[in-house]
Coordinates of C-alpha atoms in Angstrom, one line a residue:
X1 CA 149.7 217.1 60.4
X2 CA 147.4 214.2 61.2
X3 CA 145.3 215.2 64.5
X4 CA 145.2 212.2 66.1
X5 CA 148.8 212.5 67.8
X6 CA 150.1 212.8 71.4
X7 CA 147.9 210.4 73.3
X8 CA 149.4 209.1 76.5
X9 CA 150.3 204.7 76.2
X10 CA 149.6 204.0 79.9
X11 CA 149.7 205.2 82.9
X12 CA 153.0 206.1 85.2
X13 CA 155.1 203.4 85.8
X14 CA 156.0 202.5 89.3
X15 CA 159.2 201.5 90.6
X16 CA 161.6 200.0 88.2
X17 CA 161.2 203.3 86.5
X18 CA 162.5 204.9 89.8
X19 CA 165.6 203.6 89.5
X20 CA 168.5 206.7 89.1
X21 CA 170.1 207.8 85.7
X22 CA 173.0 208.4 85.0
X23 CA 173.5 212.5 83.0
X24 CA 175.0 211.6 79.6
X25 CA 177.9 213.8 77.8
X26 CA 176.3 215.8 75.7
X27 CA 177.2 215.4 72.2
X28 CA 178.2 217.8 69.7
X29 CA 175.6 219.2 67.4
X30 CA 176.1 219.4 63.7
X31 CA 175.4 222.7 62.9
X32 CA 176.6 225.4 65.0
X33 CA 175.1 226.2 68.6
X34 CA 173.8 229.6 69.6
X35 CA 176.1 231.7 71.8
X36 CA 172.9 231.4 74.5
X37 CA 172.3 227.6 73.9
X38 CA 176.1 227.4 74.4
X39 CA 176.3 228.4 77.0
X40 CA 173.8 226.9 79.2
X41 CA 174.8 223.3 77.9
X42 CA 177.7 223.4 79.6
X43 CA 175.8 222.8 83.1
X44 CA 175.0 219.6 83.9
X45 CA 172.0 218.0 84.3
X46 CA 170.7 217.6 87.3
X47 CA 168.9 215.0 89.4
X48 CA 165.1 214.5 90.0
X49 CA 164.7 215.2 94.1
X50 CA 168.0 217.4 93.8
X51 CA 167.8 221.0 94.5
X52 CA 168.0 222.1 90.9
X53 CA 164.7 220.7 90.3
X54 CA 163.0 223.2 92.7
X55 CA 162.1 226.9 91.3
X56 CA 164.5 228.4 93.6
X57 CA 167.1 225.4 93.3
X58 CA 167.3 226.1 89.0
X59 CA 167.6 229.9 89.7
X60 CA 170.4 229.4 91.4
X61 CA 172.0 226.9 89.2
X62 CA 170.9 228.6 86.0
X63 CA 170.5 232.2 86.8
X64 CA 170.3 233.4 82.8
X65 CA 167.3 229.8 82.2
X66 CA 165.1 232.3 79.7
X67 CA 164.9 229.8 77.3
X68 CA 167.0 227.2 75.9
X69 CA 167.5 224.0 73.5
X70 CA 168.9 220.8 74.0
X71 CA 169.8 218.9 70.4
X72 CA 170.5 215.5 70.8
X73 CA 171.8 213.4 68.0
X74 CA 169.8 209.9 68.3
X75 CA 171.3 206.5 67.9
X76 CA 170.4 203.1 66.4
X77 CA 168.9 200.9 68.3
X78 CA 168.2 197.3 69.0
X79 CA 165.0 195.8 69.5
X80 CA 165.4 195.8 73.1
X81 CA 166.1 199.7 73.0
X82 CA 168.8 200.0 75.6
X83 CA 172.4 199.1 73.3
X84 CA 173.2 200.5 69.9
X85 CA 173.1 198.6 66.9
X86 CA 174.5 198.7 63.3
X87 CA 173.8 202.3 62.0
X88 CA 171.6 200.6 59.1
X89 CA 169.1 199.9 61.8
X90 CA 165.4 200.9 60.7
X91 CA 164.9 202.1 64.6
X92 CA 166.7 204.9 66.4
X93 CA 166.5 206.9 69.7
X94 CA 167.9 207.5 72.7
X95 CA 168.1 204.9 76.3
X96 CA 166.8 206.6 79.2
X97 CA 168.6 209.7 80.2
X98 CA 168.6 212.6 82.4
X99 CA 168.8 215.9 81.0
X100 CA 168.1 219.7 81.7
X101 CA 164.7 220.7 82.1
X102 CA 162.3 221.0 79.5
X103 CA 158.8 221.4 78.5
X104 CA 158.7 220.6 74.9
X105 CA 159.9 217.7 72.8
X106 CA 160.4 217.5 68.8
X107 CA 162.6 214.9 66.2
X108 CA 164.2 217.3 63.5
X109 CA 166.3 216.0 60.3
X110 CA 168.6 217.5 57.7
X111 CA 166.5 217.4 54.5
X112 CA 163.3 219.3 54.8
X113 CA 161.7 217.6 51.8
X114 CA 162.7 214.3 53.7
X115 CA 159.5 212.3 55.1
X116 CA 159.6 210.3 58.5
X117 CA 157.5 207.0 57.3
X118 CA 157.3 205.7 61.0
X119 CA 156.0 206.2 64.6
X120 CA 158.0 208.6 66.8
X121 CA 157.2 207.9 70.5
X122 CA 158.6 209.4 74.2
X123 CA 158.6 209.1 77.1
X124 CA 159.5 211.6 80.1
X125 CA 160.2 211.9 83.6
X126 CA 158.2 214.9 85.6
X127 CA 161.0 217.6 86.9
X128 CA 158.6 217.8 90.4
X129 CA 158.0 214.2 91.2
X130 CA 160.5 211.8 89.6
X131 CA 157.6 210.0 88.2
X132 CA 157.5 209.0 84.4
X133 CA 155.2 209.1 82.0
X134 CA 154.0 206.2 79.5
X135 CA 154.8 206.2 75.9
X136 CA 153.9 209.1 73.8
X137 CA 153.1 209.4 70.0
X138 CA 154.8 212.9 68.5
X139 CA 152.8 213.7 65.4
X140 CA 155.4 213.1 62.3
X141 CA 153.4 214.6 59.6
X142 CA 154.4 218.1 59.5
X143 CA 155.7 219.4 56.8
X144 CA 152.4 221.0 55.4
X145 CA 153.0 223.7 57.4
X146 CA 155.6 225.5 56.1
X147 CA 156.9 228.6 54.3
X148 CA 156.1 228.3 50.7
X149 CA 158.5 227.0 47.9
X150 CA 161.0 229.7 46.5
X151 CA 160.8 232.0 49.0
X152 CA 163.4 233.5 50.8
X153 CA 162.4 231.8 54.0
X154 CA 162.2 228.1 52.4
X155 CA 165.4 228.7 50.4
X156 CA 167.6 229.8 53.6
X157 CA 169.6 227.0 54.2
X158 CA 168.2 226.9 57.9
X159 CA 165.5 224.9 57.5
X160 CA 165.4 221.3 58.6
X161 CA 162.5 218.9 58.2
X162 CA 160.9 218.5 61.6
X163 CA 158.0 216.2 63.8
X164 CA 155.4 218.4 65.4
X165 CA 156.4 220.0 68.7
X166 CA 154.7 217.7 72.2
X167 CA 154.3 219.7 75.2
X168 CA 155.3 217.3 78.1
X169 CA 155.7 219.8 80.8
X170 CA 158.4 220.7 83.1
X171 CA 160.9 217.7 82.5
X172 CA 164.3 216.4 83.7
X173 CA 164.8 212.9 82.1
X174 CA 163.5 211.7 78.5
X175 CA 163.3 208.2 76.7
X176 CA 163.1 208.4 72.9
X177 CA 162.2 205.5 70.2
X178 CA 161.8 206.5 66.5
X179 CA 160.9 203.0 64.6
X180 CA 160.4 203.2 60.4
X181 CA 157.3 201.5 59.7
X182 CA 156.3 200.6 55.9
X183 CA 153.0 202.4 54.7
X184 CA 150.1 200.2 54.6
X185 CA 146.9 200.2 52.4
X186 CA 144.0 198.2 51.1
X187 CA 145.7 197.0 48.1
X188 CA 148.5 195.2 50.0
X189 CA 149.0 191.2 50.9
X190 CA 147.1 190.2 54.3
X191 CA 151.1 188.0 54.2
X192 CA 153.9 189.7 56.3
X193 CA 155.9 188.3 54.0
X194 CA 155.0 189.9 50.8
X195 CA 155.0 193.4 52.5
X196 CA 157.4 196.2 51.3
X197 CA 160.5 196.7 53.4
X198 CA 160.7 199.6 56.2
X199 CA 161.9 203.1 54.7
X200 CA 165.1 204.1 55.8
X201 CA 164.3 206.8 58.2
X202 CA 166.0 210.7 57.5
X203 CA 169.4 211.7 58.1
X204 CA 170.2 213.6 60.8
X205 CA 167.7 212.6 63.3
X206 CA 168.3 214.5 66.9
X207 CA 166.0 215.6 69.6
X208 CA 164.9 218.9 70.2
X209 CA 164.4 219.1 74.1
X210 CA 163.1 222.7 74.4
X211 CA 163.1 225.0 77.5
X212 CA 160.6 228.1 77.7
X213 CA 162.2 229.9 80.9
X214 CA 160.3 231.1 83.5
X215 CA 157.6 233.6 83.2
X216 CA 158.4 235.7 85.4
X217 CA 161.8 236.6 84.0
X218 CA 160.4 237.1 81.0
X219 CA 161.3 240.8 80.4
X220 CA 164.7 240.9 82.5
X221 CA 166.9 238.0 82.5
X222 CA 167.0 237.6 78.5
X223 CA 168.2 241.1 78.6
X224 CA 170.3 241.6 81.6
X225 CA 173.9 240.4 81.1
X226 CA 173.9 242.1 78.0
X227 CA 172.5 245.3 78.9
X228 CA 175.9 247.0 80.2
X229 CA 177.5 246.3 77.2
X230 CA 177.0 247.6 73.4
X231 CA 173.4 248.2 72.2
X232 CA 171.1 245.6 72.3
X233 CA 170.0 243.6 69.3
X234 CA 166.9 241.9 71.4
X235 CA 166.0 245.1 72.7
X236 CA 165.8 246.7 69.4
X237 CA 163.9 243.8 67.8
X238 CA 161.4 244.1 71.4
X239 CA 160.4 247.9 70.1
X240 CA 160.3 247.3 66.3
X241 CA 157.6 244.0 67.1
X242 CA 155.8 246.2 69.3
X243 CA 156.0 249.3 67.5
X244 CA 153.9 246.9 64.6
X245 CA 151.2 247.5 67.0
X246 CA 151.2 251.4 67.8
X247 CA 147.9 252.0 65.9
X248 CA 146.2 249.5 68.4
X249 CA 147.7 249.6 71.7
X250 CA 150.9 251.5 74.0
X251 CA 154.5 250.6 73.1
X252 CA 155.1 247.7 75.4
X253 CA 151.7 246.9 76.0
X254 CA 151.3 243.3 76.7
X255 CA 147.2 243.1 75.6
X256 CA 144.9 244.5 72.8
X257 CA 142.0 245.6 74.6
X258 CA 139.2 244.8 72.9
X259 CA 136.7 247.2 71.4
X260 CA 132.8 248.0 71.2
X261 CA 131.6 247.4 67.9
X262 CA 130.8 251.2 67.8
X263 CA 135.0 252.1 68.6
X264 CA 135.8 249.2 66.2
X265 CA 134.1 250.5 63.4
X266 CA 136.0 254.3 63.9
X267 CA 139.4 252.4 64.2
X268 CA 138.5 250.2 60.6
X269 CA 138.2 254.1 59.0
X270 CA 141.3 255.0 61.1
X271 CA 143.3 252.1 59.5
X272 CA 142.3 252.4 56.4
X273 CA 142.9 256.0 55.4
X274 CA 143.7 255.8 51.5
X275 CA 142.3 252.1 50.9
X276 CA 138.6 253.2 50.8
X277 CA 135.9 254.8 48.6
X278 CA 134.3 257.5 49.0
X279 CA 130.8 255.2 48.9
X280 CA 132.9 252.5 51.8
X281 CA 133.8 255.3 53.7
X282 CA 130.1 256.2 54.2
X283 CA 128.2 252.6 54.0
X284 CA 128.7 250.9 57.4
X285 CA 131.4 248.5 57.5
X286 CA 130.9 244.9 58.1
X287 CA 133.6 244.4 60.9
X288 CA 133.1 242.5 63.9
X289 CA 134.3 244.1 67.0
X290 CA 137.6 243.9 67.9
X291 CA 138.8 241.2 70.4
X292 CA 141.0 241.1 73.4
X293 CA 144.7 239.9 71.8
X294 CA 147.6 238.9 73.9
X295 CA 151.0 240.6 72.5
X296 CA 154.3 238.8 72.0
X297 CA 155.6 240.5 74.4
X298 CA 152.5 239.9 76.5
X299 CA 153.3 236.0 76.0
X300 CA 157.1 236.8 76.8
X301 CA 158.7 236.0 73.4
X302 CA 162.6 236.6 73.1
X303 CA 162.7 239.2 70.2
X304 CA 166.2 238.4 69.3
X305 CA 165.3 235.0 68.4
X306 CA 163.4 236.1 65.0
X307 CA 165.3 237.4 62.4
X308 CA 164.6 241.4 61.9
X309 CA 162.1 243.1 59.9
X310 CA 159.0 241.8 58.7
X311 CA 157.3 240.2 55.5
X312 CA 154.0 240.9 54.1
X313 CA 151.6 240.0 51.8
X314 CA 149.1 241.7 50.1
X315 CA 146.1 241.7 51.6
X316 CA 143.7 238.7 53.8
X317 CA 141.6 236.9 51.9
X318 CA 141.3 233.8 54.1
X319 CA 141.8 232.2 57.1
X320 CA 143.4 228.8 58.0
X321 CA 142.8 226.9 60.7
X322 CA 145.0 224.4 62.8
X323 CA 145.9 222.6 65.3
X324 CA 149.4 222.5 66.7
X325 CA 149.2 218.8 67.3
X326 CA 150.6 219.2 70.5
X327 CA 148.9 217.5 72.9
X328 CA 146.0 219.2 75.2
X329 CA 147.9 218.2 78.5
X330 CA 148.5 221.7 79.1
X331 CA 146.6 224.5 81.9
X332 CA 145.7 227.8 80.3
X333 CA 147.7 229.3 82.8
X334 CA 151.0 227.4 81.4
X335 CA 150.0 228.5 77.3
X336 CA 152.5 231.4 77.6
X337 CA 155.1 229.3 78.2
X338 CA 153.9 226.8 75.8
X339 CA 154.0 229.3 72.9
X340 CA 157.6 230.6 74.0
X341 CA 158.4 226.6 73.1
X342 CA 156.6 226.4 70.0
X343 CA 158.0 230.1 68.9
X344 CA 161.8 228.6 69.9
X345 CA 161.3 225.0 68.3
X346 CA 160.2 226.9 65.2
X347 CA 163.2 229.3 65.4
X348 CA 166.2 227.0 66.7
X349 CA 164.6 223.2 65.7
X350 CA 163.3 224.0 62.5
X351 CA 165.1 227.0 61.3
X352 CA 162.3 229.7 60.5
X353 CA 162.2 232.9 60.7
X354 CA 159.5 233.3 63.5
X355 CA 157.0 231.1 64.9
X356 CA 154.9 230.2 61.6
X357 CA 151.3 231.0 62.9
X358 CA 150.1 234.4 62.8
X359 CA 147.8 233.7 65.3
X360 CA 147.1 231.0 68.3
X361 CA 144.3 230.1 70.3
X362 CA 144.2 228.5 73.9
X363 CA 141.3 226.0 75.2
X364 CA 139.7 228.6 77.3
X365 CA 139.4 231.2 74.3
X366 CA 142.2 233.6 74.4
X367 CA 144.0 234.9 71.5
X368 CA 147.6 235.4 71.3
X369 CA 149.7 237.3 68.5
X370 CA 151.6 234.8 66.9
X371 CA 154.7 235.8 63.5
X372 CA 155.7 239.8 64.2
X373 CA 154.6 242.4 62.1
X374 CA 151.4 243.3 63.4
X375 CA 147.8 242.1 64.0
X376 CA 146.0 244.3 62.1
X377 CA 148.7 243.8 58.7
X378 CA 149.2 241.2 56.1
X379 CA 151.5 239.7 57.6
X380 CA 153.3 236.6 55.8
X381 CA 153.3 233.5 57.8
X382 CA 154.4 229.8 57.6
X383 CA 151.3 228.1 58.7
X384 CA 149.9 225.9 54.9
X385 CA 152.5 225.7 52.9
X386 CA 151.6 226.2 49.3
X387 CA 148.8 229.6 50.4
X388 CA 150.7 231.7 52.9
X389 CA 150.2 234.2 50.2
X390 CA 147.4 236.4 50.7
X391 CA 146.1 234.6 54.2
X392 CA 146.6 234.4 57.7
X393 CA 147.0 231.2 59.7
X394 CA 144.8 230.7 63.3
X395 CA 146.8 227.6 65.4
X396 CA 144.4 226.3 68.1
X397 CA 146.1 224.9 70.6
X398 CA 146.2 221.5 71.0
X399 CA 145.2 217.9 69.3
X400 CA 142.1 217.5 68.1
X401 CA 141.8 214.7 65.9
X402 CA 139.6 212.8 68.3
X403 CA 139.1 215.3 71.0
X404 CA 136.6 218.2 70.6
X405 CA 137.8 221.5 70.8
X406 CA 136.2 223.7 73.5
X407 CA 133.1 226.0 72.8
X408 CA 135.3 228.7 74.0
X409 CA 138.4 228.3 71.5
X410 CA 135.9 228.2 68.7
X411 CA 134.0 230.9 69.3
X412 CA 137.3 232.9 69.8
X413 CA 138.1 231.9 66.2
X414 CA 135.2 233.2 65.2
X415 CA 135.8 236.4 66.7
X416 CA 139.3 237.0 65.9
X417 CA 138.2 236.4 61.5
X418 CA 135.3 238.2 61.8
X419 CA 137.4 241.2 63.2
X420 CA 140.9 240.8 60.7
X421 CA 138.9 239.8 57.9
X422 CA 136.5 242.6 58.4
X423 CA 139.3 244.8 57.9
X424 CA 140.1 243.9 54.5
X425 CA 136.2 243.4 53.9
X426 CA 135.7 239.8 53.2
X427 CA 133.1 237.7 54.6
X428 CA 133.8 234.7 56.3
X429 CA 131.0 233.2 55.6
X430 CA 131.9 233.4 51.6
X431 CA 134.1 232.0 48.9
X432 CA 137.7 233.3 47.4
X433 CA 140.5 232.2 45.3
X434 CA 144.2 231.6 46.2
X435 CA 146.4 230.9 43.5
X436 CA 148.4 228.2 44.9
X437 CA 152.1 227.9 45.0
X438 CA 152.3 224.5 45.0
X439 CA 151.1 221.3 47.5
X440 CA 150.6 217.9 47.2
X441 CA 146.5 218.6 46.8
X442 CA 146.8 221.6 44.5
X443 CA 149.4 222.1 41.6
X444 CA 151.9 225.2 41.5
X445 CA 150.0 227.9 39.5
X446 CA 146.1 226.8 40.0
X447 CA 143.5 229.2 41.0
X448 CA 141.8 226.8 44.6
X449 CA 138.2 228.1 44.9
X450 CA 138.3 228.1 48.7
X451 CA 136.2 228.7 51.9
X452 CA 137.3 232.1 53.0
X453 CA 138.0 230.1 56.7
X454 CA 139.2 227.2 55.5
X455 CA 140.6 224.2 57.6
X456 CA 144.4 223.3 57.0
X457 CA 143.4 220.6 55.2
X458 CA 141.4 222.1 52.3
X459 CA 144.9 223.3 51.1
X460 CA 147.2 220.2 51.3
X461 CA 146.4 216.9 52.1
X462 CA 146.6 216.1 56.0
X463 CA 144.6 215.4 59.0
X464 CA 145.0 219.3 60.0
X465 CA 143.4 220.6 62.1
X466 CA 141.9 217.4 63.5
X467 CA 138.7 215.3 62.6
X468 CA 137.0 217.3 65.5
X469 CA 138.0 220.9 65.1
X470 CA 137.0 220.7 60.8
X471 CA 134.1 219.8 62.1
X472 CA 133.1 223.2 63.5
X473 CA 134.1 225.3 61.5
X474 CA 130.7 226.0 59.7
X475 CA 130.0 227.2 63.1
X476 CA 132.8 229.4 62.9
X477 CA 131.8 230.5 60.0
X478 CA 128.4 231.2 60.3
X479 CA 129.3 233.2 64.0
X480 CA 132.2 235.1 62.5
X481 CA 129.5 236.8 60.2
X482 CA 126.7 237.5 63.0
X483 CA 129.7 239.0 64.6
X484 CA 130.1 241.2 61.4
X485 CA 127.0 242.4 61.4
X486 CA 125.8 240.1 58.5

């Protein structure tokens, strides 16, 4: 993902903007719609200033909201973006609309391999005031993260190729303009003329308006029409992700409290029973002490989403970094409901198996579990495609290809790797190797000589995790290890 995405073209517009919409049908989806996506698109959307747009107003309208995705297939447009054109058209998108509420925004397509060669930009209309926002730029340069070739979760049949997610906040109307856009370089004629013609732009293009729920239904209303009935699937799935955990905290606990370096150091021996020598077990451990971590269900995430079970890999060796690309228009105090959206446009948009990142950090330094399996384990993400093997993914949140992350986020990156990677004894501070399984920067089969917290782009080629966050991750690195003890 290239970092610098998601900045704001203008300001609000004023009154011609005002002027009311008209709900459209909604279209049919080509692939099949989940029972609970179903069900809610049947309501129609409503009016900015109506009721419905009030907290109290959607619960009565849509008393089951915990979460839901609007797929909208876009059309072609003409230059003047309000009639369709002939479906050969190098721009698509959608006129003005209203639509349910939403937080989130993404473009998905059918082919996965496919690349968007063009500039994908929105525009929204704020659920509270009616007012609209200016044109938006959604990052298209995703599809380095990602499972990694020939594995079960790449070969699926689910997966779709796929913009990065844009948090836009709570959200009742949308505007939509996807243009193709020839690449450029030094090489080319300075004449218009002589320059290559526009890529056709993927099949399948739809928007993905997604819908977190509230956070305070979080453990009820996903579970309640279906609770009198036979056993629950989500419930099941809500034990088994928390169960992952039982070594660190309660069943059902929403935070993992962090530790003294003293308690952290008894639970690395306690976690580690068979999987040391005799000469570790008594040499002092270089482990940095465990920080506070926000469970899934802490963050609110809808089990039954995920498919069940987990994946793992061997062991940690590294640590990626990221950035979700995302935009940083977001309050701390909103990121739970900002991961519930990136967890569902990974899920429904994109077809993985769980959110791809086993790890994400907020701007004011707070660490949230990200894939299920458990936050002391190997888990097997979908965060750099071609090294998911043997590494765990860290996703700050937010853009930072020209903005600089916050002292805070990066000093909780550095305490999160010098705590998991203390547990498998590397130091962060050091070198390893990944055998890569394939990227466009490293062939299928080589042996990468890596830092062991590595930015994004050190394993494929992309602006991840932004021009600004790269930057300080020597920082990182050389905290993680004081942390350790080193």
């Amino acid at each position: 993902m290239r970092g610098f995405l998601a900045s704001s073209i203008g300001v609000t517009c004023a009154a011609a903007l005002a002027l009311p919409l008209t709900p459209p049908a909604l279209a049919a989806t080509a692939r099949p719609v989940p029972a609970t996506e179903a069900a809610t698109s049947a309501r129609p959307a409503p009016h900015a200033g109506t009721p419905a747009t009030t907290r109290a107003g959607r619960r009565a309208a849509e008393p089951y909201a915990a979460g839901s995705t609007q797929s909208l297939p876009l059309e072609p447009l003409t230059r003047d973006r309000a009639t369709p054109s002939a479906p050969s058209s190098a721009e698509q998108g959608l006129p003005r609309r209203a639509v349910r509420h939403f937080s989130l925004v993404g473009v998905v397509w059918d082919d996965p391999d496919a690349e968007l060669h063009g500039r994908v930009q929105v525009r929204t209309r704020a659920a509270g005031t009616g007012a609209w926002s200016g044109w938006q730029d959604v990052e298209t340069h995703n599809a380095d993260h990602a499972a990694d070739p020939d594995t079960p979760e790449r070969a699926s049949g689910r997966v779709r190729g796929a913009t990065a997610p844009l948090w836009v906040g709570d959200s009742d109307g949308v505007e939509l303009r996807v243009r193709s856009e020839p690449g450029h370089s030094a090489e080319q004629s300075p004449d218009a003329r002589r320059l290559p013609a526009a890529p056709p732009l993927p099949s399948g293009l739809r928007l993905e308006l997604v819908d977190p729920g509230e956070d305070d239904d979080l453990l009820g209303a996903e579970e309640g029409p279906r609770a009198a009935g036979a056993p629950n699937a989500e419930t099941s799935a809500l034990t088994e992700a928390s169960a992952a955990n039982a070594e660190l905290a309660p069943l059902g606990a929403t935070e993992i409290a962090a530790l003294s370096r003293a308690r952290t150091e008894q639970e690395y021996l306690a976690l580690n029973p068979g999987g040391l020598t005799e000469q570790q077990r008594q040499a002092k451990p270089y482990v940095g002490p465990r920080p506070g971590i926000v469970t899934r269900r802490g963050w609110g995430a809808n089990e039954g989403l995920r498919e069940s079970g987990f994946r793992y890999t061997k062991k940690v060796k590294a640590a990626f970094v990221h950035h979700t690309a995302s935009g940083n228009n977001y309050r701390c105090s909103q990121v739970p409901s900002l991961i519930r959206s990136i967890y569902r446009y990974h899920v429904k948009s994109m077809g993985w198996r769980d959110i791809g990142y086993n790890f994400l950090i907020d701007k004011c330094g707070k660490i949230y579990e990200g894939r299920a399996g458990g936050v002391a384990k190997p888990v097997l993400g979908a965060h750099t495609l071609g090294f998911n093997s043997n590494s765990m993914g860290i996703a700050v949140l937010g853009s930072y290809g020209a903005t600089k992350p916050s002292k805070s986020a990066v000093k909780a990156v550095a305490r999160l790797t010098a705590w998991k990677l203390g547990l498998y004894r590397v130091n962060p501070k050091g070198k390893t190797y990944l055998k890569s399984a394939g990227s466009n920067l490293h062939r299928k089969g080589k042996k990468v000589r890596l830092n062991v917290i590595s930015g994004h782009r050190d394993g494929f080629k992309t602006e991840c995790p932004g021009r600004k966050l790269y930057g300080k991750l020597g920082s990182a690195r050389s905290k993680a290890a004081r942390y350790q003890g080193r």
